[in-house]
XYZ file of N, CA and C in Angstrom:
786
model
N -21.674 -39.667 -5.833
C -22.426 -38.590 -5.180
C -22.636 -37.454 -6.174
N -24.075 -36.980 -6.409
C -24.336 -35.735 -7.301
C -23.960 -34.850 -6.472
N -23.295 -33.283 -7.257
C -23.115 -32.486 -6.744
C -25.076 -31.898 -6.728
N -24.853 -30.908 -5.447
C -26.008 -30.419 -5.511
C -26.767 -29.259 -6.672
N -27.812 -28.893 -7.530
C -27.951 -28.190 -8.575
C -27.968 -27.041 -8.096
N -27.440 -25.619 -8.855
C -28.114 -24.652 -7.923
C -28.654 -23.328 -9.007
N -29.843 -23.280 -9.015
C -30.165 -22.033 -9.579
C -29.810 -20.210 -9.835
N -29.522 -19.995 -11.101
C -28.788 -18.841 -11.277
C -29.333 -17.795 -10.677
N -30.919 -17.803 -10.879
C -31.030 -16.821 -10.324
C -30.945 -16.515 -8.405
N -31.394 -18.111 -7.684
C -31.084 -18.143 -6.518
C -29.808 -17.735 -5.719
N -28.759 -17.985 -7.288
C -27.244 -17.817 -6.377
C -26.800 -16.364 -6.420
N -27.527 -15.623 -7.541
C -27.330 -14.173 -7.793
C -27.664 -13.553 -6.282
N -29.489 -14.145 -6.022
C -29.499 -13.253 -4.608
C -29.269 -13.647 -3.437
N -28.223 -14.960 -3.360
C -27.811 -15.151 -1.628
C -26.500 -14.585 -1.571
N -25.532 -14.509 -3.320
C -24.775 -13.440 -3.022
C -24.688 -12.038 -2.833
N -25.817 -11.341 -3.574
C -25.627 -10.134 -3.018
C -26.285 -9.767 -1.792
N -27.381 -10.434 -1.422
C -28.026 -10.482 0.012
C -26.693 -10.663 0.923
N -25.497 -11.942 0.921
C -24.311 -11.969 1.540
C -24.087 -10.632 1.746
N -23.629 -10.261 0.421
C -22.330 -8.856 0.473
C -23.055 -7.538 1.230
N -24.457 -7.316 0.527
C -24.997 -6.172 1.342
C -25.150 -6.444 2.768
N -25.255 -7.495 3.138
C -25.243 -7.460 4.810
C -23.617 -7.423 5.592
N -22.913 -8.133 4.589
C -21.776 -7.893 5.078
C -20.861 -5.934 5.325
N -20.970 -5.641 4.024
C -21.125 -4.185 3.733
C -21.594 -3.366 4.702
N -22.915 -3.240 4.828
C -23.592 -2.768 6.024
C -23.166 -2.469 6.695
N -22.305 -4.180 7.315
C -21.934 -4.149 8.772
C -20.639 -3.440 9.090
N -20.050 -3.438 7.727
C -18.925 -2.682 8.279
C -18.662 -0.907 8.162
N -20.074 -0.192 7.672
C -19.786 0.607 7.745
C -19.385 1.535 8.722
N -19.396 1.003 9.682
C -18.446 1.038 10.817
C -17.713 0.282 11.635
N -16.649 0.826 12.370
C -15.811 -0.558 12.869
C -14.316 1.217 13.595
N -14.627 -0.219 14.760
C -13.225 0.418 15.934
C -11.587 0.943 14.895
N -10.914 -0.281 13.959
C -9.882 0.098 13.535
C -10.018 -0.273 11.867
N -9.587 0.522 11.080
C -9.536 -0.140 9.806
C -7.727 0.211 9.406
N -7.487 -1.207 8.846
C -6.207 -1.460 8.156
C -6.002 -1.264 7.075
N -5.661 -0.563 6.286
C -5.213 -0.224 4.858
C -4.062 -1.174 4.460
N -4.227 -2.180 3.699
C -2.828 -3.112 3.327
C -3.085 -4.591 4.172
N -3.142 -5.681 3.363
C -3.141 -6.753 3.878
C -1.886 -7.518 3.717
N -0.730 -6.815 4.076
C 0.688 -7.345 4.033
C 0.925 -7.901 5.944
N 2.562 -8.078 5.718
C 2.927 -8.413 7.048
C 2.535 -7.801 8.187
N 3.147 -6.200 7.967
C 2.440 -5.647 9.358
C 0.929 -5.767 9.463
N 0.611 -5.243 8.532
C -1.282 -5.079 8.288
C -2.107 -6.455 8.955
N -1.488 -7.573 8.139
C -2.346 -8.497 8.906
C -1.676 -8.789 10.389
N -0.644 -8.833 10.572
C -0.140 -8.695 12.002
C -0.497 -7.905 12.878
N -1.347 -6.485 12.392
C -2.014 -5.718 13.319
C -3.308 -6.132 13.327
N -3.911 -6.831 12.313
C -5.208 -7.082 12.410
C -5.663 -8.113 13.338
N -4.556 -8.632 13.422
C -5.000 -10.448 14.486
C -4.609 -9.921 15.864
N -3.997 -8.939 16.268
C -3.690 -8.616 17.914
C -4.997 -7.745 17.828
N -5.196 -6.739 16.882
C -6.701 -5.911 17.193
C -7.470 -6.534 17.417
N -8.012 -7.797 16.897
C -9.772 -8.316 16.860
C -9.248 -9.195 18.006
N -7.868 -9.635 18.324
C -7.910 -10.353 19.516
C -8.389 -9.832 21.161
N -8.261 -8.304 20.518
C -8.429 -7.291 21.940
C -9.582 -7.001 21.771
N -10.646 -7.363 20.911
C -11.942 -7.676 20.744
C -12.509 -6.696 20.036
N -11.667 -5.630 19.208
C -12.183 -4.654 18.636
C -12.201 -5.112 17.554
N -13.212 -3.915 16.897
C -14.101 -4.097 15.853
C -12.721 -4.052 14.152
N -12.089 -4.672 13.831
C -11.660 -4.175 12.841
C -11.466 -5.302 11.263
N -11.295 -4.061 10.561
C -10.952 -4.491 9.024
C -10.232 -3.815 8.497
N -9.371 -4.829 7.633
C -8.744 -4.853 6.601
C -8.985 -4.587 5.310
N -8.612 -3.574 4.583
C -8.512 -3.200 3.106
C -7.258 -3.865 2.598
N -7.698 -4.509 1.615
C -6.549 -4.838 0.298
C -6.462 -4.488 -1.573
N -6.404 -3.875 -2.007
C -5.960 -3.126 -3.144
C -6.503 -4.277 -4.257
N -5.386 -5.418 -3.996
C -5.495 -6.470 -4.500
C -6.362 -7.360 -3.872
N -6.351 -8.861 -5.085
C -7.107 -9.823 -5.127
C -6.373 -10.708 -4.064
N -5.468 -10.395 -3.325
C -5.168 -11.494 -2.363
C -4.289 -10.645 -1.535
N -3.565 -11.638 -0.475
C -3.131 -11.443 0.948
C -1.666 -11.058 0.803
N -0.737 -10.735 1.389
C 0.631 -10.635 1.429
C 1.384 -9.814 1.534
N 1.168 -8.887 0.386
C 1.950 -7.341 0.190
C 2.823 -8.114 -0.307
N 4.222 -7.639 0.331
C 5.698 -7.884 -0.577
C 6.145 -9.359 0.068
N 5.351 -9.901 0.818
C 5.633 -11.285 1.373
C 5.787 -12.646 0.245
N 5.147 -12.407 -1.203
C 5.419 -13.462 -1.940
C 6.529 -13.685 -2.662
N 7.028 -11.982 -2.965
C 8.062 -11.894 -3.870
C 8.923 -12.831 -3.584
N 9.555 -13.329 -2.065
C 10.393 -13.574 -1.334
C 11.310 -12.402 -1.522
N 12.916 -12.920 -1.580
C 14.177 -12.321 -1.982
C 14.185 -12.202 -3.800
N 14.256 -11.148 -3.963
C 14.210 -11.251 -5.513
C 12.839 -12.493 -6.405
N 12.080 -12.513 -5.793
C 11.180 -13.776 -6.780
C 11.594 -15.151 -5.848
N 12.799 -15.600 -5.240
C 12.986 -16.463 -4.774
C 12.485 -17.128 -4.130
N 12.198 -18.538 -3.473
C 10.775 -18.987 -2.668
C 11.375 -19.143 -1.310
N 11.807 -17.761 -0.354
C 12.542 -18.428 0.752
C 13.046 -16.398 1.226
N 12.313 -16.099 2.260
C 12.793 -14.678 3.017
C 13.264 -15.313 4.428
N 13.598 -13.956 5.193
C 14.112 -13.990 6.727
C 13.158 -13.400 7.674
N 13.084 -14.250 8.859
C 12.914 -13.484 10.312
C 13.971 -13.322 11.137
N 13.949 -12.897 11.811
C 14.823 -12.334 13.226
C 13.831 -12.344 14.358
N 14.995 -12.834 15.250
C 14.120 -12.816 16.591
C 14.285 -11.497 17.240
N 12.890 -10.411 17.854
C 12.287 -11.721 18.458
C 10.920 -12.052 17.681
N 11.068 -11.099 16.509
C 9.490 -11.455 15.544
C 9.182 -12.957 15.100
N 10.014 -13.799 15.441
C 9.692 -15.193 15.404
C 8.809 -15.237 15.600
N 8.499 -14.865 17.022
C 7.519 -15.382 17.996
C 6.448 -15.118 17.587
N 5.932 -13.842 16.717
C 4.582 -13.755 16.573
C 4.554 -14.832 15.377
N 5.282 -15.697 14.243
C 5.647 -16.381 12.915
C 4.924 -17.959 14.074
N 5.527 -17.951 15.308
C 5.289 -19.133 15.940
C 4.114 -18.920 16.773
N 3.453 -18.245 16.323
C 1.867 -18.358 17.367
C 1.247 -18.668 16.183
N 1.542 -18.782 14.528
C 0.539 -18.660 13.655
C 0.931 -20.137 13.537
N 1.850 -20.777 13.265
C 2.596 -22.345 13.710
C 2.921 -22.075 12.295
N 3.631 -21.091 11.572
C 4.739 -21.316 10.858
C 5.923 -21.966 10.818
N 6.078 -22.894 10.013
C 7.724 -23.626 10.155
C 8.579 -22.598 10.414
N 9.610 -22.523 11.184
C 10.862 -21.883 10.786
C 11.910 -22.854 10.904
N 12.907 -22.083 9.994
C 14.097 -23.500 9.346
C 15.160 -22.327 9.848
N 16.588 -22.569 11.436
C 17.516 -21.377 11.421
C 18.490 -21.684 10.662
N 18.998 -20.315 10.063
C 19.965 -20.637 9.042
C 21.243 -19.431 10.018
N 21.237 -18.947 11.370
C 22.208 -18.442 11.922
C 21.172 -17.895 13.252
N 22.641 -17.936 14.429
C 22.048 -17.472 15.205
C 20.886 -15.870 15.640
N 19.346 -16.393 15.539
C 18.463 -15.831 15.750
C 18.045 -15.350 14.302
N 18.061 -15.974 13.752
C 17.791 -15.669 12.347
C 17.505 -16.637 11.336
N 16.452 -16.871 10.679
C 15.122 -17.957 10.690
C 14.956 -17.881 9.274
N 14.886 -18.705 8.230
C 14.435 -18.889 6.715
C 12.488 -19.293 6.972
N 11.912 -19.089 6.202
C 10.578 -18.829 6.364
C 9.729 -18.897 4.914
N 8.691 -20.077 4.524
C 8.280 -19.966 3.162
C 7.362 -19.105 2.937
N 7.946 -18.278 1.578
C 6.813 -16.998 1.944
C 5.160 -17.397 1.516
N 4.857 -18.120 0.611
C 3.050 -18.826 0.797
C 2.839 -19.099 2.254
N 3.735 -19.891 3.055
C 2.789 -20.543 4.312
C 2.867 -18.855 5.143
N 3.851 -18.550 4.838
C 3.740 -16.889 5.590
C 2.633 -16.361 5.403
N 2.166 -16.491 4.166
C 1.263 -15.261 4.178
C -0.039 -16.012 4.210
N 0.021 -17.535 4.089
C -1.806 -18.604 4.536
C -1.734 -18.207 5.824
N -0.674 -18.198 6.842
C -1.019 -18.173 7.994
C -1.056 -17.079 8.757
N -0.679 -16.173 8.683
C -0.787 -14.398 8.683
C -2.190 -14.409 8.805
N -2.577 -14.689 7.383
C -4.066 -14.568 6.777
C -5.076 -14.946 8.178
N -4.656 -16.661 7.774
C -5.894 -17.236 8.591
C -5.678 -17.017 9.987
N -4.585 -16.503 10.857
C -4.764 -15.782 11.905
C -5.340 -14.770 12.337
N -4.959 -14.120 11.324
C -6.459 -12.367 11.080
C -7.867 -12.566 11.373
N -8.377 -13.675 10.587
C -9.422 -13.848 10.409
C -10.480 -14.793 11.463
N -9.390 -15.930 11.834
C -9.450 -16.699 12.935
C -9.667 -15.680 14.356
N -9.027 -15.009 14.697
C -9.277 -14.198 15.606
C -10.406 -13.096 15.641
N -10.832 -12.523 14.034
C -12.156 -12.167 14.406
C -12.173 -10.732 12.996
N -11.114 -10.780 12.426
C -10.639 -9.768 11.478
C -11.450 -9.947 10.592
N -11.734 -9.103 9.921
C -12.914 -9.282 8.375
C -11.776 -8.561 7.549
N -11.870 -9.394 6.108
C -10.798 -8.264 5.093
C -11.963 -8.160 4.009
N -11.228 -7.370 2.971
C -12.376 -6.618 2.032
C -11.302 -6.858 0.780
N -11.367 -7.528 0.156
C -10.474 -7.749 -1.018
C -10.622 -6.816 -2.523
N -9.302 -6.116 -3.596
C -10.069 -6.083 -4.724
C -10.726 -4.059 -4.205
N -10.134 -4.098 -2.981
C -10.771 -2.455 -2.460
C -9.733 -1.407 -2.707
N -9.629 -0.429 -3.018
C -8.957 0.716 -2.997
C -9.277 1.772 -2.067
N -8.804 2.223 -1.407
C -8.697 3.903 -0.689
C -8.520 4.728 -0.935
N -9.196 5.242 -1.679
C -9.550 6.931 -2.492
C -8.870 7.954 -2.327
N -9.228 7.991 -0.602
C -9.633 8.969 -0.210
C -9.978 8.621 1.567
N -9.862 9.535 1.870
C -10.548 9.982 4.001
C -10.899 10.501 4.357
N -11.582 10.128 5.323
C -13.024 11.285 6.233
C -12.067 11.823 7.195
N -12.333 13.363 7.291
C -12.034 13.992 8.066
C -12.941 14.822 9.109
N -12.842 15.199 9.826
C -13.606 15.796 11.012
C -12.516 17.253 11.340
N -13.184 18.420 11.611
C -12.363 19.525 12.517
C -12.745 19.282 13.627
N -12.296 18.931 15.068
C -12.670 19.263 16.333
C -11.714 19.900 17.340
N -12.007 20.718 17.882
C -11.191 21.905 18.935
C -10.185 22.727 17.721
N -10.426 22.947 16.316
C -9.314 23.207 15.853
C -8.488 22.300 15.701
N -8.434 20.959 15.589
C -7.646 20.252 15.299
C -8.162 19.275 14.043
N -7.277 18.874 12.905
C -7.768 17.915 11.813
C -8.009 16.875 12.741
N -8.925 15.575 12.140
C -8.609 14.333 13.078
C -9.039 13.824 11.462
N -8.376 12.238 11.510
C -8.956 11.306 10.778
C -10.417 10.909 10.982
N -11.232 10.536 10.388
C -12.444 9.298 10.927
C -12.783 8.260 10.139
N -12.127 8.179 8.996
C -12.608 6.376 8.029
C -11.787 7.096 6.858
N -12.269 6.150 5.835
C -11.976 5.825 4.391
C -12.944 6.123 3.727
N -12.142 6.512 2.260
C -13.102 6.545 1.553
C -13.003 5.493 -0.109
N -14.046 4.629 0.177
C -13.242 3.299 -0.615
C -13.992 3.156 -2.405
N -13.584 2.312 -3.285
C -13.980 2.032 -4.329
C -13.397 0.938 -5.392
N -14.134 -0.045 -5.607
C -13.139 -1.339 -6.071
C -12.001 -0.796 -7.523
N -11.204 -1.392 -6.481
C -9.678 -0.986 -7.581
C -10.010 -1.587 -9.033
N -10.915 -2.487 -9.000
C -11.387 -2.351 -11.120
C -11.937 -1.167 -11.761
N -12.810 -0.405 -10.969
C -12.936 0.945 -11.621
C -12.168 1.805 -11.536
N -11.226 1.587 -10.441
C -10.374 2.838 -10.404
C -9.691 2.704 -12.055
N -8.891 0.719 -12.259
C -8.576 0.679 -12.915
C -8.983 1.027 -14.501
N -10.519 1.087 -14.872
C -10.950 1.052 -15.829
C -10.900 2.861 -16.540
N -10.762 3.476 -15.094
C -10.739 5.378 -15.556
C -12.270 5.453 -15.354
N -13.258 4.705 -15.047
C -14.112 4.832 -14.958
C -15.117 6.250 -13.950
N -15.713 6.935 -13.807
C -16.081 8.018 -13.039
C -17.181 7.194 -11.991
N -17.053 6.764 -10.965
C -18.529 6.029 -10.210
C -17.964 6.406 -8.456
N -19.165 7.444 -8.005
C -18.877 7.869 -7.068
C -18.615 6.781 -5.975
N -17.846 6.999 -5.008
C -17.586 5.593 -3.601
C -18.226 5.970 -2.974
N -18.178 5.111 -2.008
C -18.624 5.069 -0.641
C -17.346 5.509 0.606
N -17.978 5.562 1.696
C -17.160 5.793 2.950
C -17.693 4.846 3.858
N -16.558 4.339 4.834
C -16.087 3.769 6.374
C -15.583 4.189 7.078
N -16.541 4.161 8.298
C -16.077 5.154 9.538
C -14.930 3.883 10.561
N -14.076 4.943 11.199
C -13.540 3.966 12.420
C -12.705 4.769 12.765
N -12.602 4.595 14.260
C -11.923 5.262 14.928
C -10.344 5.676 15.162
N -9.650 4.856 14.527
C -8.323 4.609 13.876
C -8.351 4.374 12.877
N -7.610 4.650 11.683
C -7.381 3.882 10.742
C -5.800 4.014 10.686
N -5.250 2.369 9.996
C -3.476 2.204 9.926
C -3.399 2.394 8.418
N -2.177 3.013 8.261
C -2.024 2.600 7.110
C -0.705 2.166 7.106
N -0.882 0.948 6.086
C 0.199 -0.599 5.966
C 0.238 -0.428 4.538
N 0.046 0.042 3.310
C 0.221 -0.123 2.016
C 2.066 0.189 2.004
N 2.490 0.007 2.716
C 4.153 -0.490 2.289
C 4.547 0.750 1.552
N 5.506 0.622 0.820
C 6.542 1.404 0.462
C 5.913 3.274 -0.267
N 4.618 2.697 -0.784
C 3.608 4.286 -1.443
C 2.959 5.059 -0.757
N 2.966 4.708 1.141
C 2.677 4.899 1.814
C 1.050 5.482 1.512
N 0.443 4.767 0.912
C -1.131 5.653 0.098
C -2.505 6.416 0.776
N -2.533 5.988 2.240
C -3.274 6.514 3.199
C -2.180 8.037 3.553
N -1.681 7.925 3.741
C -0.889 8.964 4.065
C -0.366 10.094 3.286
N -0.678 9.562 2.165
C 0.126 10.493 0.778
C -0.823 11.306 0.263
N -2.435 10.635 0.014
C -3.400 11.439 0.366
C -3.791 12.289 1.560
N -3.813 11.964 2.652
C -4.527 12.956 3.845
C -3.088 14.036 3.804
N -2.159 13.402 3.319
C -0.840 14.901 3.543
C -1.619 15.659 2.471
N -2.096 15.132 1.158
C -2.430 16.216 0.524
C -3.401 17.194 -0.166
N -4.510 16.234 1.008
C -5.867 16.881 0.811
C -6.217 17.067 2.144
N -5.965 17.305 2.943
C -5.926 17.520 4.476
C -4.929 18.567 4.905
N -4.938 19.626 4.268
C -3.672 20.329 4.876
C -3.555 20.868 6.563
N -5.369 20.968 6.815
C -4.726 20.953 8.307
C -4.199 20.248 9.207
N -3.999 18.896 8.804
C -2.982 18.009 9.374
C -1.256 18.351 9.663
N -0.881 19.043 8.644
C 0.508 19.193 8.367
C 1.317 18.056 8.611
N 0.600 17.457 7.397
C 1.374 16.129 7.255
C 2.667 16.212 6.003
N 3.657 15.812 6.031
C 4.855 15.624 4.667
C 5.034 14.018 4.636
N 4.766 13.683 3.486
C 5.796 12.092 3.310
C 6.657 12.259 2.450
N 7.836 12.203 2.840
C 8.988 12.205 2.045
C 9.629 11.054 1.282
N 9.159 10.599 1.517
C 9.695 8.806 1.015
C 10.739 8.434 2.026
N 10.935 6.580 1.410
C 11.927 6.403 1.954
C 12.954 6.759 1.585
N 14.372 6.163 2.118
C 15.531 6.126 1.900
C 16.074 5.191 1.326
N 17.168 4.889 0.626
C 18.014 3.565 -0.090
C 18.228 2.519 1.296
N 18.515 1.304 0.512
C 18.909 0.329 1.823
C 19.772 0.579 2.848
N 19.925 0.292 4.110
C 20.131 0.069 5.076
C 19.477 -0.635 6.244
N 19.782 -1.835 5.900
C 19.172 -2.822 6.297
C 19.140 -2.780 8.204
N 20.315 -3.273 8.644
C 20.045 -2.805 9.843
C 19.659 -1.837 10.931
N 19.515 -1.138 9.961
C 19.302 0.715 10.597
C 18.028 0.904 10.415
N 17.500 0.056 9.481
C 16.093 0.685 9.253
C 15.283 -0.521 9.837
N 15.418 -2.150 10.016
C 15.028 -2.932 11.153
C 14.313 -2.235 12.386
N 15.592 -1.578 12.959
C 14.982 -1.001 14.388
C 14.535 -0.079 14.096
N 14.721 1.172 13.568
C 13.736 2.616 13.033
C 12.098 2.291 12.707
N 12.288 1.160 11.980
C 10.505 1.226 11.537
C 9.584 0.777 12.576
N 10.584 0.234 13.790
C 9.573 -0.729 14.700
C 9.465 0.803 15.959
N 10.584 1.698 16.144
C 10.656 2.765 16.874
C 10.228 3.825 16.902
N 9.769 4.001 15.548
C 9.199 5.165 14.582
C 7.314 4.701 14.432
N 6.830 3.205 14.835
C 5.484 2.997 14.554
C 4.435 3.774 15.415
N 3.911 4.083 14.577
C 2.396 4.608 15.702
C 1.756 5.432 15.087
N 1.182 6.859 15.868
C 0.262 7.685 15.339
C 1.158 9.016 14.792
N 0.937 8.799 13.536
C 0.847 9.897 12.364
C 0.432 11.240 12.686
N -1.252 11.314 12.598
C -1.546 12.413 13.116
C -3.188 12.235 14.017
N -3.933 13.007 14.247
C -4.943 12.333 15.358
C -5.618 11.357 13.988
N -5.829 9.959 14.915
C -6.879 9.281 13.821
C -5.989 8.393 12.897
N -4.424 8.520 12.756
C -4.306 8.198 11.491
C -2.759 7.542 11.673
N -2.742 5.826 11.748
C -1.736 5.350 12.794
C -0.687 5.178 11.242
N 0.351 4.039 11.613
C 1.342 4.153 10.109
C 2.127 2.749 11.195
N 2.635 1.740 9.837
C 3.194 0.560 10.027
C 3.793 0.071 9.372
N 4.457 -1.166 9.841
C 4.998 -1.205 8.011
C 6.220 -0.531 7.308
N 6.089 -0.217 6.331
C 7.599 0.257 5.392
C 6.590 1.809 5.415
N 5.594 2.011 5.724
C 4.953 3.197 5.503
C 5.449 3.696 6.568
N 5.661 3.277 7.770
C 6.812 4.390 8.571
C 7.838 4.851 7.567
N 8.561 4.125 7.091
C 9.763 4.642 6.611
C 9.536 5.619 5.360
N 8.538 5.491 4.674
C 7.904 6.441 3.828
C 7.433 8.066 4.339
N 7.231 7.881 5.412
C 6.409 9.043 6.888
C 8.176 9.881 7.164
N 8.727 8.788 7.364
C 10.021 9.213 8.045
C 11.504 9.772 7.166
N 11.027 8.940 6.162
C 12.334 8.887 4.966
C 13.389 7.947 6.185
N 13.043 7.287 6.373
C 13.905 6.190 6.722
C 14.370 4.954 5.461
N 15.272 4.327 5.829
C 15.940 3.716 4.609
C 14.771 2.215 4.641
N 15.067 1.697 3.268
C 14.156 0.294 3.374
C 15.417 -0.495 3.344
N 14.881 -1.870 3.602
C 15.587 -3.250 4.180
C 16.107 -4.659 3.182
N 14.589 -4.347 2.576
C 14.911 -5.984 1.497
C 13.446 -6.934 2.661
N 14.505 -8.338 1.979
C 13.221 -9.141 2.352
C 14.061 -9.879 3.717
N 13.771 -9.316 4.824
C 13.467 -9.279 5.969
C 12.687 -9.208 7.033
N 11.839 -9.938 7.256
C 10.477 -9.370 7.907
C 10.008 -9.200 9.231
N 11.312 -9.283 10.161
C 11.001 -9.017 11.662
C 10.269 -7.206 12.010
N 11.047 -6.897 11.310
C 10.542 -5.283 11.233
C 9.208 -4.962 11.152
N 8.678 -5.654 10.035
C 7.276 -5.469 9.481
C 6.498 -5.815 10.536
N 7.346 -7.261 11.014
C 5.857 -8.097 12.007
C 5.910 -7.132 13.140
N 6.942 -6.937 13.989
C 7.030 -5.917 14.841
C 6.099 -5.296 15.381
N 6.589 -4.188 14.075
C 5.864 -2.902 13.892
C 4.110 -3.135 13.817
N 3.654 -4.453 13.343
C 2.172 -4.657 13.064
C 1.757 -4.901 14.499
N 2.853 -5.338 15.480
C 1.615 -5.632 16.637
C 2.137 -4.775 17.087
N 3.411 -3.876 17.149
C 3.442 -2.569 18.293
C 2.559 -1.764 17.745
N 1.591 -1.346 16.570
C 0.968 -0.273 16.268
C -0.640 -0.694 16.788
N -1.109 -2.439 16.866
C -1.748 -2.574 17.517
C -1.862 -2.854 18.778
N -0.912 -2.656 19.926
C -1.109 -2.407 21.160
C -1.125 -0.565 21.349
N -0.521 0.356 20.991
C -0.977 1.497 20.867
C -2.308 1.504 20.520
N -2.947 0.920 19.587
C -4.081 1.580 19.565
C -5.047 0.884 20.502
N -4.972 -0.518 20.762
C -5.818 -1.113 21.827
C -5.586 -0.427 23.152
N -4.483 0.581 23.498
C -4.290 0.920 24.842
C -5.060 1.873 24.439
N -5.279 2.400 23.668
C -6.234 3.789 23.073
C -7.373 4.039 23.235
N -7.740 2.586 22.755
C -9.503 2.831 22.214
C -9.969 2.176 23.749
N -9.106 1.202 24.168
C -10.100 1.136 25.750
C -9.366 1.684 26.814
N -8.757 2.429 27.034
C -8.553 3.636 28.106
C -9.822 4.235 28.521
C-alpha cells in the first residue's frame, strides 16, 4: 500500500487554517485551566463533563506535571482512597500495596488523565505560557476574566512579541508548586490583595487533607488546585502521592460547575 503524497504547500494551509479556527474558537470559553498535571486535568474532565466550555493551558510539550517523575525518577507513585475512584473511572490499573493505598504507573496515569480530559470534551493548548491576566474593576471589586498567553519558545528565546488574551469566566490555576497564575495577579493586581507565600517542607499527611480543604476560589474569578493551594496557603508539600492532587481537581471543579450554572 502507497502512503498517500501530500503537497507542502497544501499541508502548510490545512494546518494553519486548523489552528486559526481552532484559536478563534477558544477565545473564549466558561473555565480555563492553567497546568495540565493531576489536578488540572482532573478538573478538566468533570468541567467539560458538566458541559462547560473549558481549556487547558500547558507550559510544556506534553501532559502530566510532576506525574512522570514518579518517586524520585522511579517508574511507580501512590493513590489513596478515596481518589482511586476518580484513577478507576479513567480504567487505570491499580496494583494495592496496603490497606487503601494503591501503586499506580505514572505514563498510564498521565495517557489516561489525558485522554479522559479530552474524551469528555476538554481542548488543551500545548507549548503555551501565561504571561499574564485580564482583569476587570466591577462594584469596586478586582475580578479575574482570562489569560494572557504566549508560546513558551519565545518566552524562552528573550524574544519581545506582543500575546494575545483568553477570556473565561473562571480561570484555575494548577501549575503546581510556582503557583504561576497566582504569583502574577498577587503582583500585578494589587487590588486583589492577594500574598503567595509558598509552600511549606514535607508533611505528608497534613498536607493530603489541607490541599483538598483549602481548594477553591482565590479571589473573584481566580480558582487554585493542586500543590498551588499549598503555595496560596504555605501549606507543607507531600512527595509523590497523588490522592490529594486528584481530589482537589474535581472538588475545584464541582465549585465552579455549582457556580457557573446557578
Amino acid at each position: 500500500m502507497k502512503v498517500k503524497p501530500v503537497d507542502e504547500a497544501e499541508m502548510t494551509k490545512a494546518i494553519v487554517k486548523a489552528s486559526a479556527d481552532k484559536l478563534s474558537k477558544l477565545a473564549e470559553n466558561d473555565v480555563i485551566i492553567v497546568g495540565a498535571g493531576p489536578a488540572g486535568l482532573t478538573a478538566a474532565r468533570y468541567l467539560a463533563k458538566e458541559g462547560l466550555k473549558t481549556l487547558v493551558i500547558e507550559r510544556r510539550l506534553s501532559f502530566g506535571g510532576g506525574i512522570g517523575g514518579g518517586g524520585m525518577q522511579l517508574p511507580a507513585l501512590l493513590v489513596q482512597e478515596p481518589a482511586d475512584e476518580i484513577l478507576r473511572e479513567v480504567n487505570c490499573k491499580l496494583e494495592p500495596c496496603d490497606k487503601g493505598l494503591y501503586v499506580v504507573d505514572p505514563a498510564e496515569m498521565i495517557a489516561k488523565l489525558a485522554v479522559g480530559a479530552l474524551d469528555a470534551g476538554a481542548e488543551i493548548l500545548l507549548g503555551v505560557t501565561v504571561d499574564d491576566v485580564i482583569y476587570r474593576i466591577e462594584n469596586n471589586k478586582a475580578r479575574i476574566a482570562g489569560v494572557v498567553i504566549q508560546w513558551t519558545s519565545i518566552i524562552a528565546s528573550g524574544l519581545h512579541v506582543d500575546p494575545l488574551a483568553l477570556k473565561a469566566k473562571a480561570v484555575v490555576d494548577c501549575t503546581g508548586h510556582e503557583a504561576e497564575v497566582l504569583t502574577v495577579a498577587s503582583r500585578k493586581v494589587p487590588e486583589l490583595n492577594l500574598t503567595v507565600p509558598g509552600e511549606a517542607s514535607m508533611w505528608t499527611p497534613k498536607a493530603e487533607i489541607l490541599v483538598v480543604e483549602k481548594t477553591g476560589e482565590a479571589c473573584p474569578g481566580l480558582y487554585v488546585a493542586g500543590m498551588s493551594v499549598a503555595a496560596l496557603h504555605g501549606l507543607p508539600r507531600m512527595g509523590p502521592v497523588f490522592g490529594g492532587m486528584l481530589l482537589s481537581g474535581r472538588q475545584v471543579a464541582e465549585i465552579i460547575a455549582a457556580k457557573l450554572k446557578s
